[in-house]
Amino acid sequence: MPARPQGEITRGTTNPNRLRRVDRWIAARLGGTLRDVPDPLVVDLGYGESPVTTVELHSRLTAVRPDVRVVGLEIDPARVAAAAPVAEPPGLTFARGGFELAGLRPVVVRAFNVLRQYEEAAVEVAWRTMTAALAPGGAVVEGTCDELGRLASWVLLDAAGPQTLTLAAKLSTLDTPATLAERLPKALIHRNVPGEPIHALVSALDDAWRDAAPYATFGPRQRWLRTVSTVRAAGWPIEDRPARWRLGEITVRWQTVAPSYLTSR
């Protein structure tokens, strides 16, 4: 008898194209992994009431690896049944499962807007459960975004634990980087207070954004590039190159923003 899926049924609301920012990042950052493994299995955990974002993930990743297999997992059997009619493209299926990943051994897991609805104490357990189920060299991308996908953040994890944090925004609608704090992952959203590293990063971005106001004449992208360059010059270990920054992203090593209660252990 299959083990009971680990997790709880969450609200499950979603919108088409909501996860485009993280999908684009997965294709760029983890595309090499997908191309190198013999069985490119990807799990989309907790796709919600509509399977549309799982269908979109499959479509985007087939551009990286045409034979990629994407499995959408949901705890609610009614949602799995409702998704069955759209499982038409080869390599796209839906099944019941939770953080244990239904016994699958994926090389990539996308878990978006799932843990946001849990208590903070549940995060570490969920992270360990998912990473323990990964194929060798695999990764979990866990995060959250707003309803339209204009603001997003996510953590990259592997078998060793969390590695990076990425913040991403649609620059043409970004009023201030402080807005990104509203969509931090569950592990960080309650830590955006003075004395915590993530608060220091958000504050540094906000200050640099304000100082870069004259660059708004050349458009929000130029203002953002100036902001990121300023924060990096101040000592924040921002990864990637300006080509990623131009997309409204920044990625930092996890240990630079990890909650103080974790780093003090």
PDB file of C-alpha atoms in Angstrom:
ATOM      1  CA  MET A   1       0.000   0.000   0.000  1.00  0.00           C
ATOM      2  CA  PRO A   2       1.516   3.399  -0.981  1.00  0.00           C
ATOM      3  CA  ALA A   3       2.641   5.634   1.854  1.00  0.00           C
ATOM      4  CA  ARG A   4       0.378   8.549   2.704  1.00  0.00           C
ATOM      5  CA  PRO A   5       1.572  11.749   0.983  1.00  0.00           C
ATOM      6  CA  GLN A   6       3.376  14.110   3.345  1.00  0.00           C
ATOM      7  CA  GLY A   7       1.824  17.553   3.584  1.00  0.00           C
ATOM      8  CA  GLU A   8      -1.486  19.351   3.669  1.00  0.00           C
ATOM      9  CA  ILE A   9      -3.963  20.490   1.050  1.00  0.00           C
ATOM     10  CA  THR A  10      -3.374  24.215   0.519  1.00  0.00           C
ATOM     11  CA  ARG A  11      -5.462  26.898  -1.179  1.00  0.00           C
ATOM     12  CA  GLY A  12      -4.110  26.046  -4.595  1.00  0.00           C
ATOM     13  CA  THR A  13      -4.974  29.245  -6.468  1.00  0.00           C
ATOM     14  CA  THR A  14      -2.841  29.999  -9.511  1.00  0.00           C
ATOM     15  CA  ASN A  15      -2.753  31.898 -12.795  1.00  0.00           C
ATOM     16  CA  PRO A  16      -1.316  31.214 -16.246  1.00  0.00           C
ATOM     17  CA  ASN A  17       2.268  32.385 -16.686  1.00  0.00           C
ATOM     18  CA  ARG A  18       2.572  33.077 -12.969  1.00  0.00           C
ATOM     19  CA  LEU A  19       5.823  31.112 -12.614  1.00  0.00           C
ATOM     20  CA  ARG A  20       7.570  32.328 -15.760  1.00  0.00           C
ATOM     21  CA  ARG A  21      10.404  33.978 -13.825  1.00  0.00           C
ATOM     22  CA  VAL A  22      11.422  30.897 -11.882  1.00  0.00           C
ATOM     23  CA  ASP A  23      10.944  28.663 -14.940  1.00  0.00           C
ATOM     24  CA  ARG A  24      13.292  30.879 -16.939  1.00  0.00           C
ATOM     25  CA  TRP A  25      15.839  30.690 -14.116  1.00  0.00           C
ATOM     26  CA  ILE A  26      15.543  26.901 -13.831  1.00  0.00           C
ATOM     27  CA  ALA A  27      16.156  26.521 -17.556  1.00  0.00           C
ATOM     28  CA  ALA A  28      19.274  28.697 -17.343  1.00  0.00           C
ATOM     29  CA  ARG A  29      20.713  27.574 -14.013  1.00  0.00           C
ATOM     30  CA  LEU A  30      19.796  23.878 -14.086  1.00  0.00           C
ATOM     31  CA  GLY A  31      19.658  23.344 -17.825  1.00  0.00           C
ATOM     32  CA  GLY A  32      23.113  21.769 -17.814  1.00  0.00           C
ATOM     33  CA  THR A  33      22.003  19.234 -15.251  1.00  0.00           C
ATOM     34  CA  LEU A  34      18.929  18.352 -17.306  1.00  0.00           C
ATOM     35  CA  ARG A  35      21.054  17.899 -20.412  1.00  0.00           C
ATOM     36  CA  ASP A  36      23.641  15.723 -18.679  1.00  0.00           C
ATOM     37  CA  VAL A  37      21.479  13.146 -16.878  1.00  0.00           C
ATOM     38  CA  PRO A  38      20.155  10.015 -18.595  1.00  0.00           C
ATOM     39  CA  ASP A  39      16.677  10.419 -17.104  1.00  0.00           C
ATOM     40  CA  PRO A  40      15.663  14.101 -16.957  1.00  0.00           C
ATOM     41  CA  LEU A  41      12.805  13.758 -14.459  1.00  0.00           C
ATOM     42  CA  VAL A  42      11.317  16.954 -13.006  1.00  0.00           C
ATOM     43  CA  VAL A  43       8.655  17.188 -10.307  1.00  0.00           C
ATOM     44  CA  ASP A  44       6.305  20.142  -9.953  1.00  0.00           C
ATOM     45  CA  LEU A  45       5.119  19.868  -6.370  1.00  0.00           C
ATOM     46  CA  GLY A  46       1.798  21.394  -5.352  1.00  0.00           C
ATOM     47  CA  TYR A  47       0.587  22.803  -8.670  1.00  0.00           C
ATOM     48  CA  GLY A  48      -2.787  23.734  -7.165  1.00  0.00           C
ATOM     49  CA  GLU A  49      -6.335  23.785  -8.449  1.00  0.00           C
ATOM     50  CA  SER A  50      -5.221  24.245 -12.062  1.00  0.00           C
ATOM     51  CA  PRO A  51      -2.373  22.332 -13.738  1.00  0.00           C
ATOM     52  CA  VAL A  52      -1.581  25.208 -16.085  1.00  0.00           C
ATOM     53  CA  THR A  53       1.785  26.092 -14.540  1.00  0.00           C
ATOM     54  CA  THR A  54       2.903  22.445 -14.744  1.00  0.00           C
ATOM     55  CA  VAL A  55       1.985  22.377 -18.428  1.00  0.00           C
ATOM     56  CA  GLU A  56       3.971  25.585 -18.910  1.00  0.00           C
ATOM     57  CA  LEU A  57       6.988  24.172 -17.044  1.00  0.00           C
ATOM     58  CA  HIS A  58       6.991  21.121 -19.290  1.00  0.00           C
ATOM     59  CA  SER A  59       6.795  23.298 -22.397  1.00  0.00           C
ATOM     60  CA  ARG A  60       9.666  25.526 -21.269  1.00  0.00           C
ATOM     61  CA  LEU A  61      11.950  22.666 -20.258  1.00  0.00           C
ATOM     62  CA  THR A  62      11.456  20.726 -23.491  1.00  0.00           C
ATOM     63  CA  ALA A  63      13.367  23.578 -25.114  1.00  0.00           C
ATOM     64  CA  VAL A  64      16.306  22.566 -22.894  1.00  0.00           C
ATOM     65  CA  ARG A  65      15.858  18.805 -23.066  1.00  0.00           C
ATOM     66  CA  PRO A  66      13.216  17.526 -25.527  1.00  0.00           C
ATOM     67  CA  ASP A  67      12.739  14.224 -23.699  1.00  0.00           C
ATOM     68  CA  VAL A  68      12.278  15.783 -20.242  1.00  0.00           C
ATOM     69  CA  ARG A  69       9.629  14.141 -18.069  1.00  0.00           C
ATOM     70  CA  VAL A  70       7.569  16.404 -15.827  1.00  0.00           C
ATOM     71  CA  VAL A  71       5.324  14.978 -13.119  1.00  0.00           C
ATOM     72  CA  GLY A  72       2.865  17.272 -11.383  1.00  0.00           C
ATOM     73  CA  LEU A  73       2.220  16.172  -7.803  1.00  0.00           C
ATOM     74  CA  GLU A  74      -0.731  17.161  -5.630  1.00  0.00           C
ATOM     75  CA  ILE A  75      -1.995  15.805  -2.315  1.00  0.00           C
ATOM     76  CA  ASP A  76      -5.632  16.420  -3.263  1.00  0.00           C
ATOM     77  CA  PRO A  77      -6.786  13.470  -5.425  1.00  0.00           C
ATOM     78  CA  ALA A  78      -9.522  15.642  -6.943  1.00  0.00           C
ATOM     79  CA  ARG A  79      -6.884  17.975  -8.348  1.00  0.00           C
ATOM     80  CA  VAL A  80      -4.953  15.045  -9.800  1.00  0.00           C
ATOM     81  CA  ALA A  81      -8.092  13.753 -11.502  1.00  0.00           C
ATOM     82  CA  ALA A  82      -8.923  17.210 -12.858  1.00  0.00           C
ATOM     83  CA  ALA A  83      -5.434  17.512 -14.374  1.00  0.00           C
ATOM     84  CA  ALA A  84      -5.595  14.212 -16.267  1.00  0.00           C
ATOM     85  CA  PRO A  85      -7.189  15.633 -19.448  1.00  0.00           C
ATOM     86  CA  VAL A  86      -4.247  18.000 -20.065  1.00  0.00           C
ATOM     87  CA  ALA A  87      -1.593  15.288 -19.735  1.00  0.00           C
ATOM     88  CA  GLU A  88      -1.411  15.010 -23.496  1.00  0.00           C
ATOM     89  CA  PRO A  89       2.159  15.930 -24.454  1.00  0.00           C
ATOM     90  CA  PRO A  90       4.616  13.023 -24.152  1.00  0.00           C
ATOM     91  CA  GLY A  91       6.472  13.246 -20.863  1.00  0.00           C
ATOM     92  CA  LEU A  92       3.777  15.112 -18.917  1.00  0.00           C
ATOM     93  CA  THR A  93       1.860  13.259 -16.186  1.00  0.00           C
ATOM     94  CA  PHE A  94       0.081  13.972 -12.905  1.00  0.00           C
ATOM     95  CA  ALA A  95       0.021  11.925  -9.702  1.00  0.00           C
ATOM     96  CA  ARG A  96      -0.779  12.128  -6.016  1.00  0.00           C
ATOM     97  CA  GLY A  97       2.119  12.969  -3.738  1.00  0.00           C
ATOM     98  CA  GLY A  98       3.602  15.339  -1.198  1.00  0.00           C
ATOM     99  CA  PHE A  99       7.014  16.300   0.126  1.00  0.00           C
ATOM    100  CA  GLU A 100       8.146  12.678  -0.123  1.00  0.00           C
ATOM    101  CA  LEU A 101       7.783  13.118  -3.925  1.00  0.00           C
ATOM    102  CA  ALA A 102       5.691   9.963  -4.325  1.00  0.00           C
ATOM    103  CA  GLY A 103       8.764   7.729  -4.333  1.00  0.00           C
ATOM    104  CA  LEU A 104      10.160   9.418  -7.452  1.00  0.00           C
ATOM    105  CA  ARG A 105      13.837  10.315  -7.853  1.00  0.00           C
ATOM    106  CA  PRO A 106      13.761  13.598  -9.766  1.00  0.00           C
ATOM    107  CA  VAL A 107      16.768  15.651 -10.754  1.00  0.00           C
ATOM    108  CA  VAL A 108      14.808  18.906 -10.328  1.00  0.00           C
ATOM    109  CA  VAL A 109      11.880  19.794  -8.064  1.00  0.00           C
ATOM    110  CA  ARG A 110       9.923  23.020  -8.332  1.00  0.00           C
ATOM    111  CA  ALA A 111       7.864  23.685  -5.170  1.00  0.00           C
ATOM    112  CA  PHE A 112       6.228  27.089  -5.458  1.00  0.00           C
ATOM    113  CA  ASN A 113       3.674  28.805  -3.235  1.00  0.00           C
ATOM    114  CA  VAL A 114       3.375  25.662  -1.123  1.00  0.00           C
ATOM    115  CA  LEU A 115       5.387  26.219   2.050  1.00  0.00           C
ATOM    116  CA  ARG A 116       4.161  29.803   2.217  1.00  0.00           C
ATOM    117  CA  GLN A 117       0.950  28.390   3.684  1.00  0.00           C
ATOM    118  CA  TYR A 118       2.736  26.325   6.356  1.00  0.00           C
ATOM    119  CA  GLU A 119       4.183  27.285   9.715  1.00  0.00           C
ATOM    120  CA  GLU A 120       7.817  28.396   9.640  1.00  0.00           C
ATOM    121  CA  ALA A 121       8.813  25.406  11.778  1.00  0.00           C
ATOM    122  CA  ALA A 122       7.715  23.066   8.970  1.00  0.00           C
ATOM    123  CA  VAL A 123      10.190  24.443   6.444  1.00  0.00           C
ATOM    124  CA  GLU A 124      13.341  22.596   7.463  1.00  0.00           C
ATOM    125  CA  VAL A 125      11.543  19.246   7.657  1.00  0.00           C
ATOM    126  CA  ALA A 126      10.017  19.756   4.211  1.00  0.00           C
ATOM    127  CA  TRP A 127      13.373  20.775   2.772  1.00  0.00           C
ATOM    128  CA  ARG A 128      15.087  17.687   4.190  1.00  0.00           C
ATOM    129  CA  THR A 129      12.318  15.402   2.970  1.00  0.00           C
ATOM    130  CA  MET A 130      12.462  16.726  -0.580  1.00  0.00           C
ATOM    131  CA  THR A 131      16.248  16.816  -0.906  1.00  0.00           C
ATOM    132  CA  ALA A 132      16.502  13.273   0.486  1.00  0.00           C
ATOM    133  CA  ALA A 133      14.365  12.062  -2.421  1.00  0.00           C
ATOM    134  CA  LEU A 134      16.465  13.703  -5.144  1.00  0.00           C
ATOM    135  CA  ALA A 135      18.477  11.830  -7.723  1.00  0.00           C
ATOM    136  CA  PRO A 136      22.251  12.286  -7.332  1.00  0.00           C
ATOM    137  CA  GLY A 137      23.198  15.839  -8.243  1.00  0.00           C
ATOM    138  CA  GLY A 138      19.583  16.971  -8.083  1.00  0.00           C
ATOM    139  CA  ALA A 139      18.164  20.245  -6.810  1.00  0.00           C
ATOM    140  CA  VAL A 140      15.007  21.696  -5.281  1.00  0.00           C
ATOM    141  CA  VAL A 141      13.781  25.189  -6.146  1.00  0.00           C
ATOM    142  CA  GLU A 142      11.401  26.336  -3.404  1.00  0.00           C
ATOM    143  CA  GLY A 143       9.821  29.753  -3.279  1.00  0.00           C
ATOM    144  CA  THR A 144       6.870  32.048  -3.669  1.00  0.00           C
ATOM    145  CA  CYS A 145       5.508  34.792  -5.898  1.00  0.00           C
ATOM    146  CA  ASP A 146       2.617  37.208  -6.170  1.00  0.00           C
ATOM    147  CA  GLU A 147      -0.587  36.359  -8.020  1.00  0.00           C
ATOM    148  CA  LEU A 148       0.634  37.686 -11.378  1.00  0.00           C
ATOM    149  CA  GLY A 149       4.252  36.578 -11.063  1.00  0.00           C
ATOM    150  CA  ARG A 150       5.627  40.117 -10.990  1.00  0.00           C
ATOM    151  CA  LEU A 151       7.456  39.582  -7.684  1.00  0.00           C
ATOM    152  CA  ALA A 152       9.131  36.305  -6.756  1.00  0.00           C
ATOM    153  CA  SER A 153      11.841  34.755  -4.639  1.00  0.00           C
ATOM    154  CA  TRP A 154      13.212  31.248  -4.312  1.00  0.00           C
ATOM    155  CA  VAL A 155      15.808  29.126  -2.578  1.00  0.00           C
ATOM    156  CA  LEU A 156      17.979  26.595  -4.409  1.00  0.00           C
ATOM    157  CA  LEU A 157      18.671  23.482  -2.343  1.00  0.00           C
ATOM    158  CA  ASP A 158      20.682  20.340  -2.947  1.00  0.00           C
ATOM    159  CA  ALA A 159      21.591  17.333  -0.828  1.00  0.00           C
ATOM    160  CA  ALA A 160      23.782  19.564   1.361  1.00  0.00           C
ATOM    161  CA  GLY A 161      20.962  22.022   2.086  1.00  0.00           C
ATOM    162  CA  PRO A 162      20.089  25.557   0.911  1.00  0.00           C
ATOM    163  CA  GLN A 163      22.642  27.116  -1.427  1.00  0.00           C
ATOM    164  CA  THR A 164      21.303  30.395  -2.845  1.00  0.00           C
ATOM    165  CA  LEU A 165      18.458  32.896  -2.625  1.00  0.00           C
ATOM    166  CA  THR A 166      17.149  34.628  -5.727  1.00  0.00           C
ATOM    167  CA  LEU A 167      14.951  37.721  -5.814  1.00  0.00           C
ATOM    168  CA  ALA A 168      13.182  38.588  -9.062  1.00  0.00           C
ATOM    169  CA  ALA A 169      10.825  41.337 -10.199  1.00  0.00           C
ATOM    170  CA  LYS A 170       9.158  42.766 -13.265  1.00  0.00           C
ATOM    171  CA  LEU A 171      11.143  45.977 -13.363  1.00  0.00           C
ATOM    172  CA  SER A 172       8.565  48.035 -15.213  1.00  0.00           C
ATOM    173  CA  THR A 173       6.153  47.659 -12.284  1.00  0.00           C
ATOM    174  CA  LEU A 174       8.663  47.675  -9.410  1.00  0.00           C
ATOM    175  CA  ASP A 175       8.069  50.638  -7.117  1.00  0.00           C
ATOM    176  CA  THR A 176      10.842  49.806  -4.656  1.00  0.00           C
ATOM    177  CA  PRO A 177      12.915  46.700  -3.817  1.00  0.00           C
ATOM    178  CA  ALA A 178      11.318  46.694  -0.356  1.00  0.00           C
ATOM    179  CA  THR A 179       8.202  45.320  -2.062  1.00  0.00           C
ATOM    180  CA  LEU A 180      10.086  42.082  -2.668  1.00  0.00           C
ATOM    181  CA  ALA A 181      10.018  41.427   1.075  1.00  0.00           C
ATOM    182  CA  GLU A 182       6.302  40.664   0.774  1.00  0.00           C
ATOM    183  CA  ARG A 183       7.130  37.583  -1.302  1.00  0.00           C
ATOM    184  CA  LEU A 184      10.117  36.149   0.513  1.00  0.00           C
ATOM    185  CA  PRO A 185      10.156  32.360   1.007  1.00  0.00           C
ATOM    186  CA  LYS A 186       8.581  31.093   4.215  1.00  0.00           C
ATOM    187  CA  ALA A 187      12.028  30.525   5.730  1.00  0.00           C
ATOM    188  CA  LEU A 188      12.725  34.273   5.503  1.00  0.00           C
ATOM    189  CA  ILE A 189       9.489  36.230   5.397  1.00  0.00           C
ATOM    190  CA  HIS A 190       9.221  36.532   9.176  1.00  0.00           C
ATOM    191  CA  ARG A 191      12.927  37.410   9.409  1.00  0.00           C
ATOM    192  CA  ASN A 192      12.732  40.716   7.596  1.00  0.00           C
ATOM    193  CA  VAL A 193      13.368  42.639  10.802  1.00  0.00           C
ATOM    194  CA  PRO A 194      16.340  44.701  12.009  1.00  0.00           C
ATOM    195  CA  GLY A 195      19.247  42.516  13.017  1.00  0.00           C
ATOM    196  CA  GLU A 196      18.527  39.793  10.467  1.00  0.00           C
ATOM    197  CA  PRO A 197      20.688  39.393   7.325  1.00  0.00           C
ATOM    198  CA  ILE A 198      17.759  39.377   4.922  1.00  0.00           C
ATOM    199  CA  HIS A 199      16.575  42.705   6.320  1.00  0.00           C
ATOM    200  CA  ALA A 200      20.048  44.108   5.735  1.00  0.00           C
ATOM    201  CA  LEU A 201      19.993  42.960   2.105  1.00  0.00           C
ATOM    202  CA  VAL A 202      16.524  44.350   1.396  1.00  0.00           C
ATOM    203  CA  SER A 203      17.501  47.638   3.057  1.00  0.00           C
ATOM    204  CA  ALA A 204      20.707  47.840   1.016  1.00  0.00           C
ATOM    205  CA  LEU A 205      18.759  47.300  -2.203  1.00  0.00           C
ATOM    206  CA  ASP A 206      16.181  49.888  -1.189  1.00  0.00           C
ATOM    207  CA  ASP A 207      18.827  52.486  -0.345  1.00  0.00           C
ATOM    208  CA  ALA A 208      20.696  51.857  -3.582  1.00  0.00           C
ATOM    209  CA  TRP A 209      17.450  52.043  -5.573  1.00  0.00           C
ATOM    210  CA  ARG A 210      16.682  55.417  -4.057  1.00  0.00           C
ATOM    211  CA  ASP A 211      20.196  56.678  -4.800  1.00  0.00           C
ATOM    212  CA  ALA A 212      19.858  55.410  -8.380  1.00  0.00           C
ATOM    213  CA  ALA A 213      16.738  57.516  -9.012  1.00  0.00           C
ATOM    214  CA  PRO A 214      18.514  59.676 -11.647  1.00  0.00           C
ATOM    215  CA  TYR A 215      19.012  56.519 -13.752  1.00  0.00           C
ATOM    216  CA  ALA A 216      15.220  56.158 -14.030  1.00  0.00           C
ATOM    217  CA  THR A 217      15.492  58.624 -16.913  1.00  0.00           C
ATOM    218  CA  PHE A 218      16.993  55.767 -18.923  1.00  0.00           C
ATOM    219  CA  GLY A 219      14.334  53.264 -17.803  1.00  0.00           C
ATOM    220  CA  PRO A 220      13.781  50.916 -14.857  1.00  0.00           C
ATOM    221  CA  ARG A 221      16.304  48.398 -16.140  1.00  0.00           C
ATOM    222  CA  GLN A 222      19.156  50.878 -15.994  1.00  0.00           C
ATOM    223  CA  ARG A 223      18.073  51.953 -12.534  1.00  0.00           C
ATOM    224  CA  TRP A 224      18.046  48.323 -11.383  1.00  0.00           C
ATOM    225  CA  LEU A 225      21.457  47.609 -12.909  1.00  0.00           C
ATOM    226  CA  ARG A 226      22.872  50.595 -11.056  1.00  0.00           C
ATOM    227  CA  THR A 227      21.202  49.393  -7.856  1.00  0.00           C
ATOM    228  CA  VAL A 228      22.644  45.891  -8.079  1.00  0.00           C
ATOM    229  CA  SER A 229      26.096  47.175  -8.991  1.00  0.00           C
ATOM    230  CA  THR A 230      26.064  49.484  -5.980  1.00  0.00           C
ATOM    231  CA  VAL A 231      25.020  46.716  -3.596  1.00  0.00           C
ATOM    232  CA  ARG A 232      27.648  44.387  -4.999  1.00  0.00           C
ATOM    233  CA  ALA A 233      30.334  47.036  -4.665  1.00  0.00           C
ATOM    234  CA  ALA A 234      29.311  47.451  -1.029  1.00  0.00           C
ATOM    235  CA  GLY A 235      30.327  43.835  -0.385  1.00  0.00           C
ATOM    236  CA  TRP A 236      27.220  41.742  -0.957  1.00  0.00           C
ATOM    237  CA  PRO A 237      28.265  38.550  -2.803  1.00  0.00           C
ATOM    238  CA  ILE A 238      25.801  38.836  -5.674  1.00  0.00           C
ATOM    239  CA  GLU A 239      26.212  36.014  -8.169  1.00  0.00           C
ATOM    240  CA  ASP A 240      25.660  35.778 -11.910  1.00  0.00           C
ATOM    241  CA  ARG A 241      26.424  38.414 -14.483  1.00  0.00           C
ATOM    242  CA  PRO A 242      24.616  41.593 -15.537  1.00  0.00           C
ATOM    243  CA  ALA A 243      22.754  39.554 -18.177  1.00  0.00           C
ATOM    244  CA  ARG A 244      20.752  38.002 -15.317  1.00  0.00           C
ATOM    245  CA  TRP A 245      20.417  41.288 -13.475  1.00  0.00           C
ATOM    246  CA  ARG A 246      18.858  42.799 -16.585  1.00  0.00           C
ATOM    247  CA  LEU A 247      16.007  40.331 -16.139  1.00  0.00           C
ATOM    248  CA  GLY A 248      15.246  41.815 -12.739  1.00  0.00           C
ATOM    249  CA  GLU A 249      17.080  39.112 -10.773  1.00  0.00           C
ATOM    250  CA  ILE A 250      19.744  38.933  -8.144  1.00  0.00           C
ATOM    251  CA  THR A 251      21.106  35.762  -6.557  1.00  0.00           C
ATOM    252  CA  VAL A 252      23.133  35.616  -3.335  1.00  0.00           C
ATOM    253  CA  ARG A 253      24.657  32.770  -1.372  1.00  0.00           C
ATOM    254  CA  TRP A 254      22.250  31.433   1.226  1.00  0.00           C
ATOM    255  CA  GLN A 255      24.665  31.815   4.136  1.00  0.00           C
ATOM    256  CA  THR A 256      24.689  35.585   3.635  1.00  0.00           C
ATOM    257  CA  VAL A 257      20.919  35.852   4.255  1.00  0.00           C
ATOM    258  CA  ALA A 258      20.153  32.794   6.403  1.00  0.00           C
ATOM    259  CA  PRO A 259      18.151  33.490   9.576  1.00  0.00           C
ATOM    260  CA  SER A 260      20.403  34.284  12.515  1.00  0.00           C
ATOM    261  CA  TYR A 261      18.974  31.406  14.562  1.00  0.00           C
ATOM    262  CA  LEU A 262      20.298  28.992  11.917  1.00  0.00           C
ATOM    263  CA  THR A 263      23.746  30.518  11.540  1.00  0.00           C
ATOM    264  CA  SER A 264      24.234  30.656  15.300  1.00  0.00           C
ATOM    265  CA  ARG A 265      23.788  26.911  15.765  1.00  0.00           C
TER     266      ARG A 265
END
